[in-house]
XYZ file of C-alpha atoms in Angstrom:
449
model
C 33.942 131.789 206.371
C 32.404 128.573 207.705
C 32.706 125.411 205.623
C 29.800 123.165 204.753
C 31.568 120.033 205.983
C 34.827 119.006 207.598
C 35.981 115.377 207.566
C 38.889 114.385 209.797
C 40.857 111.186 209.381
C 44.110 109.851 210.798
C 44.578 108.089 207.434
C 43.769 110.608 204.710
C 45.056 109.272 201.380
C 46.397 112.352 199.591
C 48.311 112.651 196.294
C 51.616 112.817 198.185
C 50.871 109.985 200.585
C 48.841 108.982 203.634
C 48.720 111.198 206.726
C 46.367 112.643 209.354
C 44.375 115.521 207.915
C 41.199 117.550 208.059
C 39.454 118.054 204.712
C 37.136 121.052 204.454
C 34.346 121.195 201.882
C 32.526 124.231 200.536
C 30.045 124.374 197.638
C 30.781 120.794 196.658
C 34.536 121.170 196.341
C 37.513 120.686 198.606
C 38.281 124.137 200.009
C 41.182 123.288 202.323
C 43.334 120.421 203.585
C 44.722 121.183 207.017
C 46.315 119.484 209.992
C 44.137 116.864 211.609
C 43.426 119.045 214.666
C 43.043 122.349 212.806
C 40.185 124.596 213.893
C 37.819 124.719 210.912
C 34.337 126.117 211.556
C 31.780 124.072 209.641
C 28.067 123.394 209.473
C 28.791 119.662 209.828
C 31.762 117.605 210.917
C 32.662 113.915 210.658
C 35.573 112.430 212.609
C 36.572 109.103 211.069
C 39.288 108.367 213.600
C 41.496 105.645 212.136
C 39.168 104.911 209.229
C 40.882 105.855 205.977
C 39.626 108.727 203.841
C 40.065 107.986 200.125
C 39.198 109.950 197.008
C 36.065 108.681 195.307
C 36.951 106.011 192.780
C 36.623 106.642 189.047
C 35.486 103.581 187.110
C 35.870 104.157 183.377
C 34.643 100.705 182.339
C 31.022 100.011 183.262
C 28.254 98.426 181.183
C 24.938 99.856 182.393
C 22.931 98.529 179.408
C 20.104 101.072 179.669
C 18.107 101.791 177.537
C 17.182 98.618 175.708
C 18.575 95.949 178.017
C 17.591 97.469 181.341
C 16.607 94.006 182.548
C 20.380 93.342 182.598
C 21.275 96.490 184.539
C 20.163 100.124 184.750
C 21.385 103.551 185.817
C 19.596 103.499 189.182
C 20.856 100.060 190.235
C 24.372 100.367 188.808
C 25.044 103.772 190.324
C 23.686 102.748 193.724
C 26.059 99.775 193.675
C 28.864 102.113 192.601
C 28.251 104.463 195.528
C 28.150 101.513 197.930
C 31.552 100.450 196.590
C 33.186 103.889 196.860
C 32.860 104.738 193.157
C 31.718 108.344 192.679
C 32.319 108.723 188.938
C 31.816 106.179 186.190
C 31.879 106.200 182.407
C 29.303 104.027 180.684
C 30.235 101.795 177.767
C 28.432 102.249 174.404
C 27.172 98.638 174.434
C 25.122 96.602 175.439
C 22.360 99.191 175.365
C 19.854 99.470 172.542
C 20.583 101.550 170.609
C 24.350 101.420 171.108
C 25.978 104.828 171.544
C 27.241 105.170 167.977
C 25.289 108.256 166.839
C 24.366 111.583 168.450
C 20.718 110.430 168.583
C 21.720 107.308 170.513
C 23.777 109.436 172.922
C 20.700 111.608 173.508
C 18.703 108.458 174.300
C 21.350 107.408 176.819
C 21.261 110.781 178.529
C 17.476 110.782 178.637
C 17.492 107.353 180.312
C 20.116 108.432 182.859
C 18.731 111.857 183.753
C 17.611 111.954 187.372
C 18.399 108.290 188.022
C 22.091 108.382 188.949
C 23.517 108.228 192.469
C 27.017 109.084 191.195
C 28.355 111.192 188.343
C 28.167 109.496 184.937
C 29.829 110.101 181.582
C 29.556 108.215 178.317
C 31.873 106.548 175.838
C 30.923 106.550 172.171
C 31.398 103.611 169.845
C 33.334 103.127 166.611
C 31.648 100.486 164.451
C 31.592 99.743 160.722
C 29.934 102.579 158.843
C 29.886 105.293 161.512
C 33.162 107.150 160.834
C 31.109 110.160 159.743
C 29.393 110.218 163.175
C 32.551 110.250 165.300
C 33.305 113.962 165.234
C 29.686 114.830 166.041
C 29.715 112.410 168.978
C 32.944 114.009 170.177
C 31.374 117.454 169.974
C 28.310 116.191 171.841
C 30.473 115.169 174.790
C 31.524 111.524 174.707
C 34.827 110.819 176.447
C 36.246 108.696 173.632
C 35.404 105.788 171.358
C 35.297 102.069 172.012
C 35.936 99.545 169.278
C 36.407 95.796 169.016
C 38.928 93.844 166.992
C 36.809 90.670 167.393
C 33.144 89.779 167.922
C 31.599 91.879 170.702
C 28.925 89.324 171.574
C 26.044 91.541 170.416
C 25.139 91.924 166.728
C 24.446 95.659 166.870
C 28.064 96.446 167.816
C 30.226 94.628 165.244
C 34.028 94.679 165.226
C 36.136 96.826 162.938
C 38.154 95.218 160.159
C 41.782 96.402 159.910
C 40.972 98.986 157.172
C 37.940 100.207 159.127
C 40.012 100.497 162.256
C 42.656 102.560 160.501
C 39.980 104.895 159.101
C 38.414 105.320 162.550
C 41.799 105.912 164.190
C 42.692 108.593 161.623
C 39.360 110.353 162.094
C 39.618 110.281 165.897
C 43.212 111.524 165.718
C 42.072 114.466 163.566
C 40.148 115.979 166.473
C 42.438 114.817 169.281
C 40.116 112.090 170.559
C 40.801 108.906 172.481
C 40.132 105.381 171.221
C 39.702 102.481 173.655
C 40.117 98.988 172.273
C 38.884 95.512 173.151
C 41.979 93.797 171.801
C 41.690 90.121 170.855
C 42.864 88.902 167.456
C 39.934 87.072 165.795
C 42.255 84.773 163.831
C 43.648 83.456 167.126
C 40.271 82.629 168.653
C 38.685 79.188 168.338
C 35.437 77.502 169.343
C 35.668 75.729 172.734
C 35.796 71.963 172.375
C 33.450 71.451 175.331
C 31.637 73.426 178.033
C 34.384 73.358 180.665
C 36.615 76.226 181.702
C 39.897 74.700 180.394
C 38.430 74.483 176.887
C 37.074 78.036 177.082
C 40.439 79.325 178.287
C 42.274 77.493 175.492
C 39.920 79.028 172.927
C 41.134 82.550 173.819
C 44.909 82.134 174.206
C 47.313 84.840 175.420
C 48.597 85.206 171.845
C 45.185 86.551 170.793
C 45.635 89.568 173.036
C 49.292 90.102 172.211
C 48.696 90.092 168.451
C 45.803 92.520 168.737
C 47.751 94.821 171.066
C 50.686 94.828 168.650
C 48.307 95.764 165.819
C 46.928 98.662 167.875
C 50.430 99.869 168.684
C 51.288 99.806 164.976
C 48.207 101.898 164.151
C 49.030 104.357 166.933
C 52.453 104.791 165.367
C 50.902 105.258 161.928
C 48.043 107.607 162.854
C 49.158 109.402 166.020
C 45.872 108.635 167.787
C 45.770 108.206 171.566
C 44.822 104.608 172.316
C 43.958 102.706 175.463
C 43.867 98.905 175.780
C 40.870 97.684 177.737
C 40.709 94.906 180.371
C 44.202 93.516 179.837
C 44.186 89.845 180.791
C 47.376 88.470 179.228
C 50.674 89.452 180.833
C 52.304 88.637 177.477
C 51.203 92.141 176.435
C 53.219 93.962 179.098
C 56.514 93.918 177.173
C 55.175 95.331 173.870
C 53.228 97.959 175.786
C 56.311 98.917 177.796
C 58.347 99.213 174.612
C 55.698 101.398 172.963
C 55.469 103.667 175.989
C 59.261 103.948 176.193
C 59.242 105.019 172.545
C 56.852 107.826 173.423
C 53.739 106.398 171.779
C 50.442 107.515 173.376
C 49.186 104.063 174.325
C 47.989 103.056 177.790
C 46.336 100.022 179.339
C 44.060 98.954 182.156
C 43.342 95.717 183.942
C 40.475 94.618 186.174
C 39.991 93.330 189.724
C 39.093 89.820 188.542
C 42.366 89.451 186.629
C 44.346 90.626 189.675
C 42.518 88.636 192.339
C 41.149 85.472 190.717
C 42.852 82.763 188.672
C 41.932 79.907 186.377
C 42.722 77.556 189.229
C 39.875 79.161 191.247
C 37.191 78.526 188.646
C 34.794 75.741 189.638
C 33.353 73.240 187.175
C 31.096 74.005 184.205
C 28.521 75.657 186.492
C 30.919 78.381 187.632
C 29.983 80.724 184.811
C 29.997 83.807 187.052
C 33.764 83.691 186.331
C 33.311 83.828 182.543
C 34.555 86.969 180.800
C 36.378 87.894 177.618
C 39.338 87.970 177.615
C 39.379 85.206 180.215
C 40.760 84.963 183.724
C 44.134 83.224 183.276
C 46.389 81.244 185.584
C 47.989 82.402 188.829
C 51.440 82.852 187.281
C 49.969 85.214 184.679
C 48.157 87.082 187.465
C 51.423 87.754 189.290
C 52.979 89.084 186.089
C 50.035 91.475 185.726
C 50.757 92.754 189.224
C 54.350 93.407 188.195
C 53.180 95.291 185.110
C 50.862 97.358 187.277
C 53.565 98.122 189.828
C 55.916 99.178 187.014
C 53.316 101.589 185.634
C 52.960 99.864 182.254
C 49.381 99.034 183.190
C 48.056 102.361 184.385
C 44.731 101.770 186.055
C 42.318 99.218 187.494
C 38.628 99.419 186.565
C 35.881 96.866 186.928
C 34.472 96.079 183.469
C 31.204 95.530 185.317
C 29.287 93.604 182.641
C 26.116 92.069 184.069
C 23.249 90.211 182.460
C 20.182 88.336 183.617
C 20.812 85.167 185.650
C 19.265 83.132 182.835
C 22.046 84.206 180.455
C 24.661 83.051 182.968
C 23.210 79.555 183.131
C 24.564 76.676 181.111
C 28.280 76.135 180.635
C 31.336 78.104 179.534
C 30.612 77.515 175.856
C 27.167 79.112 175.989
C 26.889 81.481 178.977
C 27.197 85.254 178.624
C 30.702 86.522 179.351
C 30.923 89.291 181.932
C 31.887 89.763 185.586
C 29.708 91.783 187.963
C 31.917 93.541 190.513
C 31.107 97.252 190.592
C 30.420 97.256 194.338
C 33.353 94.971 195.196
C 36.262 96.291 193.145
C 37.873 98.337 195.920
C 37.954 95.655 198.638
C 38.921 92.973 196.117
C 41.900 94.953 194.853
C 42.890 96.164 198.323
C 42.817 92.600 199.701
C 45.230 91.443 196.998
C 47.332 94.621 196.961
C 48.104 94.694 200.681
C 49.131 91.030 200.513
C 51.746 92.067 197.943
C 53.072 95.029 199.924
C 51.170 97.852 198.197
C 49.602 100.666 200.216
C 46.342 102.567 199.983
C 48.028 105.384 198.098
C 48.865 102.956 195.272
C 45.302 101.621 195.179
C 43.893 105.159 195.112
C 46.199 105.979 192.209
C 45.184 102.911 190.194
C 41.455 103.180 190.883
C 40.840 106.933 191.176
C 43.612 109.227 189.996
C 44.754 107.309 186.904
C 41.255 106.595 185.522
C 40.379 110.261 186.083
C 43.431 111.230 184.041
C 42.448 108.769 181.294
C 38.978 110.282 180.997
C 40.328 113.843 181.437
C 38.181 114.694 184.457
C 40.700 116.758 186.454
C 38.361 117.547 189.356
C 37.931 113.835 190.087
C 40.069 111.138 191.660
C 42.152 113.227 194.103
C 41.838 114.730 197.555
C 43.191 118.133 196.556
C 42.099 121.740 196.958
C 39.740 122.638 194.114
C 38.774 119.039 193.365
C 35.215 117.819 193.748
C 34.577 116.619 197.292
C 34.052 113.021 196.199
C 35.249 111.081 199.226
C 35.113 107.598 200.737
C 35.378 106.405 204.340
C 37.140 103.049 204.073
C 37.747 100.718 207.009
C 40.895 99.221 205.528
C 41.451 96.580 208.201
C 37.906 95.255 208.506
C 37.019 91.971 206.798
C 33.693 90.748 205.459
C 32.322 87.790 203.530
C 30.665 88.608 200.223
C 26.935 87.987 200.415
C 25.312 88.341 196.979
C 22.047 89.382 198.652
C 23.785 92.527 199.920
C 24.855 93.648 196.446
C 23.005 96.569 194.909
C 23.467 95.913 191.214
C 20.365 94.480 189.567
C 21.199 90.756 189.726
C 23.112 89.188 192.656
C 25.568 87.223 190.524
C 29.307 87.524 191.203
C 32.366 85.254 191.279
C 33.269 86.795 194.648
C 30.287 85.165 196.394
C 31.403 83.625 199.679
C 34.899 85.113 199.529
C 36.370 86.953 202.487
C 37.651 90.396 201.510
C 39.370 93.085 203.538
C 38.204 96.697 203.481
C 34.705 98.008 204.094
C 33.251 101.135 202.522
C 31.506 102.865 205.414
C 30.366 106.063 203.688
C 30.594 107.816 200.342
C 30.231 111.541 199.648
C 29.500 112.982 196.213
C 30.544 116.642 196.072
C 30.281 116.731 199.859
C 26.826 115.139 200.035
C 26.408 111.635 201.486
C 25.146 109.098 198.989
C 23.838 106.626 201.551
C 23.728 105.828 205.252
C 26.479 107.503 207.253
C 28.115 106.354 210.481
C 25.533 106.663 213.250
C 25.148 110.200 214.568
C 27.696 111.809 212.260
C 25.481 113.186 209.498
C 21.995 112.824 208.109
C 21.312 109.937 205.772
C 21.345 110.709 202.070
C 20.443 108.467 199.178
C 18.455 110.555 196.716
C 19.923 110.487 193.206
C 22.316 113.436 193.035
C 24.622 112.320 190.245
C 25.321 114.589 187.300
C 25.798 113.698 183.666
C 29.323 114.629 182.632
C 31.062 115.634 179.432
C 34.745 116.506 178.906
C 33.771 120.139 178.391
C 31.814 120.339 181.658
C 34.709 118.850 183.613
C 37.321 121.302 182.403
C 35.265 124.493 182.615
C-alpha cells in the first residue's frame, strides 16, 4: 500500500539515536521507519539530505492569553510562531486569559476561542486558586492536563496564590483522582521589593533561597499527599540537590527549566531598559546557569520548555521594578537551546529528549514527541549547522519583543509537518505550501484512545 508521504534524512533523530532513515507517513501517523534508501511508494516524497529530521517539539508551558488579553497574544499568532519554531504541540497555561481556566465554563471559553485558529495541536492546563477545590475534579473530567498553582503573587489579581493550607487541600483533591499539579515555586516570605529599577536590585529581590524554600515545601506536600507534582521554570540551581534527593527517594516530583535560563545570564542583561530579559523567577548568573546544565544532563531537570509569556510592548517599558515579567521565545527555543547544548557537547538526540519526548511524557501525550511507528507524524526539518541572527521583525508571535534580538543562533527550522501535513512553506519544489490552521484541541483522553 502506498504511503501518503516519505521523508528521507541522513540525520533522523530517533529514540535510540541519530542515523540515516526514511520515515513513511500514512493517515497522519508514522507507518514505517526504514533504511534511508528503502523503496517506499508514496504520493509525495521529501529528501532532506543532511538536514536533520526531528520529532515535533512539545512545549508544555505557553501563555496564549486568549480570550480576554488577546492584545498580548492569541491562538493564531502563538501557534504560527510555534510551528515556525518546530513546536507541533503546546499546552496553554490557565492565566493570563480572562477568565482564567479555573472552572469548566472558563475551559469552554478557552476552547471556543481556540477552535479553528490553531496551526499546531493545543491542550489546556487548569488552575488551582483559592476557593476552586470543588471545581478541580470537573476540570479534570473535562480534559485539562493538570493544574497550575502559585505559591506567591502571580502578577494578575484574578489568579491569586494558594496559602499553605489551601495548597494542601488542592494537592489532596488532585491526588484523589490521579491528577498532576504544576507549581510556580517561589516562597513569598523570601521575596522583597526592588530597591531601584535596575536589574541587580530586581535579581536581589528574588533570591535563589526563595525557590529552594518553595520547592522544599512542595516536596514535603508530595510526601504527605502522594500527588504528582512538577516544578515549573526552575531558575535556581540550588534546587537541584533537594529535587535529586526527592527523586531518589521515589517521590513523584519532576522539574523543568527554560531556554532563557540555559542560554542567558545576569551578566548579559543591559541597563534598566533591557526589560525584555525580565521574568519571574529571574535569569541568574553564569555560574548558576552552568549548574542548571549539569542538573539537566543528570536528568534531575527533565525537560526544557519556553514559558512563552508575552505582553504588549507598553507593559515592557519602564524599568525592572515596573515592567511586566515574561520572556517571549516560542519561535526561538529550539535554536537557542541547540546553540548552547552543542557548545557543551550535547547532541540532537539529547535536545529532542528534553524538548519533545520528556514534555510529551509529562503531559501524557504518548503519540507526540517521538519519531516512532504509531506516533503522530509531527516532524521538523532542522538545519543544525546553519546560523542566523535573530531579527524581531521575522518573529510570528504578536509583538516582536525578545531578549534574543540581535543574537546569532545556530540551527534553522526549514519545515514543520503536523500529522504529515506541512504547516508552512516547504523547501522549494519538495511539497506544496501549507499554512491553513490544522491544529486540533487535545485532551488526555483523546491522546490515549
